[in-house]
GROMACS .gro file of N, CA, C and O in nm:
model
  304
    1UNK      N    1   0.084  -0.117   0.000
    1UNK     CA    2   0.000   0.000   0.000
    1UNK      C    3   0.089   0.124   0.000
    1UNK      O    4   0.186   0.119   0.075
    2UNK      N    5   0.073   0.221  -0.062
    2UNK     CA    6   0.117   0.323  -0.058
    2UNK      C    7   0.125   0.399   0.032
    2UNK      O    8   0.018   0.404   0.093
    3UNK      N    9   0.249   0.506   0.098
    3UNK     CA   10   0.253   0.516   0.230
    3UNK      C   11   0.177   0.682   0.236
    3UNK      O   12   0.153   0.716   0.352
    4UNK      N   13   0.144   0.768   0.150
    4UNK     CA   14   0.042   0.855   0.128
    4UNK      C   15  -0.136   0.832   0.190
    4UNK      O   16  -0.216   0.898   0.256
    5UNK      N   17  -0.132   0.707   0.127
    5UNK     CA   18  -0.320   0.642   0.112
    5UNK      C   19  -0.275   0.571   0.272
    5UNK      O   20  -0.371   0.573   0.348
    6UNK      N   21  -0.177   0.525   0.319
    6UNK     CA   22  -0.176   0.457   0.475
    6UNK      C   23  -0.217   0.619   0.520
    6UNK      O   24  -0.336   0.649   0.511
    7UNK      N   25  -0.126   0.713   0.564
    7UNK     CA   26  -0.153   0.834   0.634
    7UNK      C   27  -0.296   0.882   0.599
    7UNK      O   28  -0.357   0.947   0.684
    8UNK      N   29  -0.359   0.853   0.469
    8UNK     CA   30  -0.447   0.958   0.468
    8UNK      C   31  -0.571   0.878   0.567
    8UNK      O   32  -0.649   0.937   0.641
    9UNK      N   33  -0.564   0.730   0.545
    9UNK     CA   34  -0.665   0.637   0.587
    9UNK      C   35  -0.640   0.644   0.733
    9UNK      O   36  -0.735   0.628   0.810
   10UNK      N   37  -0.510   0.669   0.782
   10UNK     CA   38  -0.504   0.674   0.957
   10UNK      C   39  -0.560   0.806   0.998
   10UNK      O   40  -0.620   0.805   1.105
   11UNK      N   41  -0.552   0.908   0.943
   11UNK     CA   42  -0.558   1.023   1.001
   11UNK      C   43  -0.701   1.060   0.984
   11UNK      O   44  -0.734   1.149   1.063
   12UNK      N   45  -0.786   1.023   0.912
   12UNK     CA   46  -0.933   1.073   0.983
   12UNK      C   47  -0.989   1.076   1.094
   12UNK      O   48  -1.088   1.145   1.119
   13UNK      N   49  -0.933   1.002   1.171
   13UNK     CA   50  -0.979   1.047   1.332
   13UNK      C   51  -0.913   1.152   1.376
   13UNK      O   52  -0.952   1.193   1.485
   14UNK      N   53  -0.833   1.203   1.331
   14UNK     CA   54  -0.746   1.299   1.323
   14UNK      C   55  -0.748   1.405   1.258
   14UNK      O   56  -0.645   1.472   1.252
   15UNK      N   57  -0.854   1.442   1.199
   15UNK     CA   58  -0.868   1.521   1.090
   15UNK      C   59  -0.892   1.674   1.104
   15UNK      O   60  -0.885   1.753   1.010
   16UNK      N   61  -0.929   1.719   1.283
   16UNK     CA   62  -0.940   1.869   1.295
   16UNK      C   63  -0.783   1.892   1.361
   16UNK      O   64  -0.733   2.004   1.351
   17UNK      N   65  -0.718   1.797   1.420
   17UNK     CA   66  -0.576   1.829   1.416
   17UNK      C   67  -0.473   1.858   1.319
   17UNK      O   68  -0.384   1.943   1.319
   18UNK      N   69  -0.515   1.745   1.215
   18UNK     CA   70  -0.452   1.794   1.095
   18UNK      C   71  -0.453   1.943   1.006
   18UNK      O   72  -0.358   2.007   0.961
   19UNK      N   73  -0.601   1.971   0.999
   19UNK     CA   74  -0.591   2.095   0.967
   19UNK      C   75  -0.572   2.210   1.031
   19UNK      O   76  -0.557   2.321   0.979
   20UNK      N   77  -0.573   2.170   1.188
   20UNK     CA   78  -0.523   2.285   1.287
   20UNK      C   79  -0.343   2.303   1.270
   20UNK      O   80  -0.284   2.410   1.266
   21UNK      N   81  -0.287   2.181   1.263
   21UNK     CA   82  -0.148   2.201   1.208
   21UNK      C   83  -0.103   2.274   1.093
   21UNK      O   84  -0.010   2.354   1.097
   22UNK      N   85  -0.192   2.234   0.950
   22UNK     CA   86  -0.163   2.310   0.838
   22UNK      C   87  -0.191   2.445   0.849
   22UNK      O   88  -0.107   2.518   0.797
   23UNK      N   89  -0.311   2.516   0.916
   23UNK     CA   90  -0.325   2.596   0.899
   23UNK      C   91  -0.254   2.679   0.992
   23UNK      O   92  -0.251   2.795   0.953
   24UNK      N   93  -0.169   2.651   1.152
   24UNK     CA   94  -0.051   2.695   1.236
   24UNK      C   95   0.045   2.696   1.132
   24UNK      O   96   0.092   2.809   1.120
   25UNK      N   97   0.102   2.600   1.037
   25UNK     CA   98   0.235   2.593   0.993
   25UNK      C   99   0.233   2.684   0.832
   25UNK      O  100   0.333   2.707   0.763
   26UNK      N  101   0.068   2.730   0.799
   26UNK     CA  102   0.101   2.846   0.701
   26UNK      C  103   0.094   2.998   0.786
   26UNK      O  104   0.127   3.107   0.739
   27UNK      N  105   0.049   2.974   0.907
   27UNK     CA  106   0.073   3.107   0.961
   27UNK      C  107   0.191   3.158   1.012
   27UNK      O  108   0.230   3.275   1.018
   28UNK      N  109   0.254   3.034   1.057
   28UNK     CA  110   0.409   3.082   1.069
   28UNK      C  111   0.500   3.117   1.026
   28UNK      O  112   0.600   3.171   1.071
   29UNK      N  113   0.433   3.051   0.823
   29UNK     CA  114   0.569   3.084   0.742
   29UNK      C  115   0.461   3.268   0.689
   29UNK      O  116   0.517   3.357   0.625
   30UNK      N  117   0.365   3.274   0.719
   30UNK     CA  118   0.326   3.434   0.692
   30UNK      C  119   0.417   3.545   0.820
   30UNK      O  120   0.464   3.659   0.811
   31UNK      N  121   0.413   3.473   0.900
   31UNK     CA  122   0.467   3.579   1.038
   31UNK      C  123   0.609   3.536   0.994
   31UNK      O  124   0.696   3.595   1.059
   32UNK      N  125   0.655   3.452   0.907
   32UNK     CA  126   0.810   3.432   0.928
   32UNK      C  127   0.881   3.580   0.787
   32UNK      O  128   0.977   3.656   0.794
   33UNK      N  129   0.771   3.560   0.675
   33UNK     CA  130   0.817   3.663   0.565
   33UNK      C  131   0.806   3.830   0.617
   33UNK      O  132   0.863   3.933   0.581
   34UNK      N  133   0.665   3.786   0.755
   34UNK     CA  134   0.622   3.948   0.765
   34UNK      C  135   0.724   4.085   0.803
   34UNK      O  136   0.709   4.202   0.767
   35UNK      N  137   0.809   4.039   0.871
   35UNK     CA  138   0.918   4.141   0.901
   35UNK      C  139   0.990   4.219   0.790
   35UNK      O  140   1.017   4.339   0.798
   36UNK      N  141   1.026   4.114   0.655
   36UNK     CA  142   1.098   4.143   0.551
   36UNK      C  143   1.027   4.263   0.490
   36UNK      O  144   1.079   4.366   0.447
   37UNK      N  145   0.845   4.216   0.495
   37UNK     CA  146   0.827   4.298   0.409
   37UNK      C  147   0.754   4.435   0.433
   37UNK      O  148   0.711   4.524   0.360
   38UNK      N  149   0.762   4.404   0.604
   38UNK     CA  150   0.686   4.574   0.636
   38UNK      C  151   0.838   4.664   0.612
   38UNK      O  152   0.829   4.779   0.569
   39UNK      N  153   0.986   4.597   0.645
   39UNK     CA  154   1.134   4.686   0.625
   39UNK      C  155   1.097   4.715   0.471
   39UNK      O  156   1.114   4.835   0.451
   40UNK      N  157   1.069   4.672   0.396
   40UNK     CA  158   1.116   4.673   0.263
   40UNK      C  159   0.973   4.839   0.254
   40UNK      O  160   0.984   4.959   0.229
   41UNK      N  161   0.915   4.793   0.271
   41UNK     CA  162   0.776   4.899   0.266
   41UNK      C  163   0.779   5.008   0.317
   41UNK      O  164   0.725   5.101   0.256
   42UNK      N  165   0.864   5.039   0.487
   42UNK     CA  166   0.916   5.132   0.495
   42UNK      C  167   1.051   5.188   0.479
   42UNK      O  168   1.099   5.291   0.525
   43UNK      N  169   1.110   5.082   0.389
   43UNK     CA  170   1.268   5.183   0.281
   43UNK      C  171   1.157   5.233   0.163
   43UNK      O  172   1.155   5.353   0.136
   44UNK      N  173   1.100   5.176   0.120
   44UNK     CA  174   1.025   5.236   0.036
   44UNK      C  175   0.935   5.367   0.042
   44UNK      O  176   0.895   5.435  -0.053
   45UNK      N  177   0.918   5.382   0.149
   45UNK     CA  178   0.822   5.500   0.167
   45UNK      C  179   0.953   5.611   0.255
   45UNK      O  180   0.943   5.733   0.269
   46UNK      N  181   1.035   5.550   0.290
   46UNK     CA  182   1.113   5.668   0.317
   46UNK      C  183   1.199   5.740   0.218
   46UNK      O  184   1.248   5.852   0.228
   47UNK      N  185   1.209   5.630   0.096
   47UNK     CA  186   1.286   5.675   0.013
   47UNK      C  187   1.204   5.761  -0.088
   47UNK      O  188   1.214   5.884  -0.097
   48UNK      N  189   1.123   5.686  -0.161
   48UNK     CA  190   1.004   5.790  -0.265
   48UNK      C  191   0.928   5.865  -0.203
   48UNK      O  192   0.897   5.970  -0.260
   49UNK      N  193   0.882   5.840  -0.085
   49UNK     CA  194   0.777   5.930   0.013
   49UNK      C  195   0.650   5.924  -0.056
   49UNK      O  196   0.579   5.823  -0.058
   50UNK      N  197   0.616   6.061  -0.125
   50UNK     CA  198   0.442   6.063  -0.143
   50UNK      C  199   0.407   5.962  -0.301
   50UNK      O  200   0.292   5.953  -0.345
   51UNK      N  201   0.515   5.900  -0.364
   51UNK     CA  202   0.499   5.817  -0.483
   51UNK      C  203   0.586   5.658  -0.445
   51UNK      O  204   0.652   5.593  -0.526
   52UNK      N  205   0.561   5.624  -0.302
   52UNK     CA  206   0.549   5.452  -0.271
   52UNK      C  207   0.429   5.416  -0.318
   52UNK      O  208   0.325   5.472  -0.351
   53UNK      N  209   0.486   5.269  -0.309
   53UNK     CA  210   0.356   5.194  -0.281
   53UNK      C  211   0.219   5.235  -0.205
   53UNK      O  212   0.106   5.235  -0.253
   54UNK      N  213   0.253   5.265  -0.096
   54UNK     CA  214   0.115   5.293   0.029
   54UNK      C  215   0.056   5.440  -0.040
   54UNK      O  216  -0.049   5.488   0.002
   55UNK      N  217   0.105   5.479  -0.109
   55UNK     CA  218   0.054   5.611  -0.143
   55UNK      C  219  -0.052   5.624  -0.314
   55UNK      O  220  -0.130   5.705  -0.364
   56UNK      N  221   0.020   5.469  -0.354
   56UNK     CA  222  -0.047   5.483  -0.459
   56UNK      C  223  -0.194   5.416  -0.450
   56UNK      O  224  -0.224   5.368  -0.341
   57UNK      N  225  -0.332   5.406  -0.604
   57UNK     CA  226  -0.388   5.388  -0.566
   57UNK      C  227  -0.448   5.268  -0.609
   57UNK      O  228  -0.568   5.244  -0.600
   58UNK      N  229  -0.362   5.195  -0.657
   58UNK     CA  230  -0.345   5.020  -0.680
   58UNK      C  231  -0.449   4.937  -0.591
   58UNK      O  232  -0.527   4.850  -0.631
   59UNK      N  233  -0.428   4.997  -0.434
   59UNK     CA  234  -0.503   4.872  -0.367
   59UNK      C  235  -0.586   4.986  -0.307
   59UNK      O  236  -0.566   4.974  -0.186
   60UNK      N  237  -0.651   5.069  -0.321
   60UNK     CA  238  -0.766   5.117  -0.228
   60UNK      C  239  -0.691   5.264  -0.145
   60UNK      O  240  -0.603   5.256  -0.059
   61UNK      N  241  -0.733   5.351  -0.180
   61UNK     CA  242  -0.689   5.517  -0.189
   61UNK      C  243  -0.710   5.516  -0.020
   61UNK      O  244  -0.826   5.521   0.020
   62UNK      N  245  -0.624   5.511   0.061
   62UNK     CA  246  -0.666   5.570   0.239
   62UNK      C  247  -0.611   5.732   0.247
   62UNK      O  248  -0.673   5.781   0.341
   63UNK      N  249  -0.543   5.811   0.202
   63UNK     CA  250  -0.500   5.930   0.199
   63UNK      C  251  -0.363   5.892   0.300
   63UNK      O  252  -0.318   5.949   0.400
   64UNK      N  253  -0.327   5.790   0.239
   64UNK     CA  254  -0.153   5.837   0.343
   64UNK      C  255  -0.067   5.905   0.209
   64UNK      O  256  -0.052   5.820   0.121
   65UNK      N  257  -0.034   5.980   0.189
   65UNK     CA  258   0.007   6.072   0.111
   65UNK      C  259   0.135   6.126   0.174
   65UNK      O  260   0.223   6.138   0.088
   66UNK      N  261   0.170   6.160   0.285
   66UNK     CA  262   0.261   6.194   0.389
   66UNK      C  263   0.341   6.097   0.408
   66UNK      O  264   0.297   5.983   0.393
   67UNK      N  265   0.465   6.113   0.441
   67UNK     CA  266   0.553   6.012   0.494
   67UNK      C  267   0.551   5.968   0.670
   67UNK      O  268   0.596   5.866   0.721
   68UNK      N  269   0.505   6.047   0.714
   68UNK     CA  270   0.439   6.020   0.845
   68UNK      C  271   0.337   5.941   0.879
   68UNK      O  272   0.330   5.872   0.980
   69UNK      N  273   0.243   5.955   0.777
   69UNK     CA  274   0.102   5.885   0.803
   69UNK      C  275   0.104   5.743   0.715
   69UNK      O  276   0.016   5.658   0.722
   70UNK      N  277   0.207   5.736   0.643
   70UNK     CA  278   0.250   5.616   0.583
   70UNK      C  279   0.321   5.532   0.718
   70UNK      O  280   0.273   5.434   0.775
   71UNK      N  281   0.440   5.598   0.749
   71UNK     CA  282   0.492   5.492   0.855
   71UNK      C  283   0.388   5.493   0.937
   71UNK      O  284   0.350   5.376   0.932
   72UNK      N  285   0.282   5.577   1.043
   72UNK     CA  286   0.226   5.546   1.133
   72UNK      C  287   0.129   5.366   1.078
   72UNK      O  288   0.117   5.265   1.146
   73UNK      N  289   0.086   5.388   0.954
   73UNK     CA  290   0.009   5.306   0.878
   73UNK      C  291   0.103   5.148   0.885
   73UNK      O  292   0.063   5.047   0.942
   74UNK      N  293   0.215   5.161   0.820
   74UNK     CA  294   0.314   5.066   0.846
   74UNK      C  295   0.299   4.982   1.048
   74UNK      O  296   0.296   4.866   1.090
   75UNK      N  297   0.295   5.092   1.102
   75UNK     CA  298   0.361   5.072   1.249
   75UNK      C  299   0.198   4.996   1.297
   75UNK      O  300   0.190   4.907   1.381
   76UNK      N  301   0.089   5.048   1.231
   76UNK     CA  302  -0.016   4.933   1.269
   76UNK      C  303  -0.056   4.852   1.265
   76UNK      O  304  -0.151   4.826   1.339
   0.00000   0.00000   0.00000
């Protein structure tokens, strides 16, 4: 028997653990990238200021326009 179809056939009694694991072990690798990319977001907004990312209106216009109200935005 294939050792895939053994695990999948043992683990239904098991089955809200299993997905409590997958779904812990994709949140960790989200909290593991998250640091990289709030730094990268604020070199970016310190460097272009009112023409970053957070300023443009790609994902939904909030008026951070400022380089202040961008990092405060970042820092939340």
């Amino acid at each position: 028997m294939h050792t895939l179809s053994r695990l999948i056939r043992h683990s239904h009694s098991h089955r809200r653990r299993f997905f409590q694991a997958a779904f812990y072990s994709a949140a960790n690798k989200l909290f593991d990238i998250l640091p990289e990319v709030l730094i990268g977001l604020a070199v970016d907004v310190v460097v272009k200021g009112e023409r970053s990312f957070l300023a443009q209106r790609v994902l939904g216009y909030f008026g951070w326009t400022d380089t202040w109200s961008q990092l405060l935005a970042l820092g939340a």
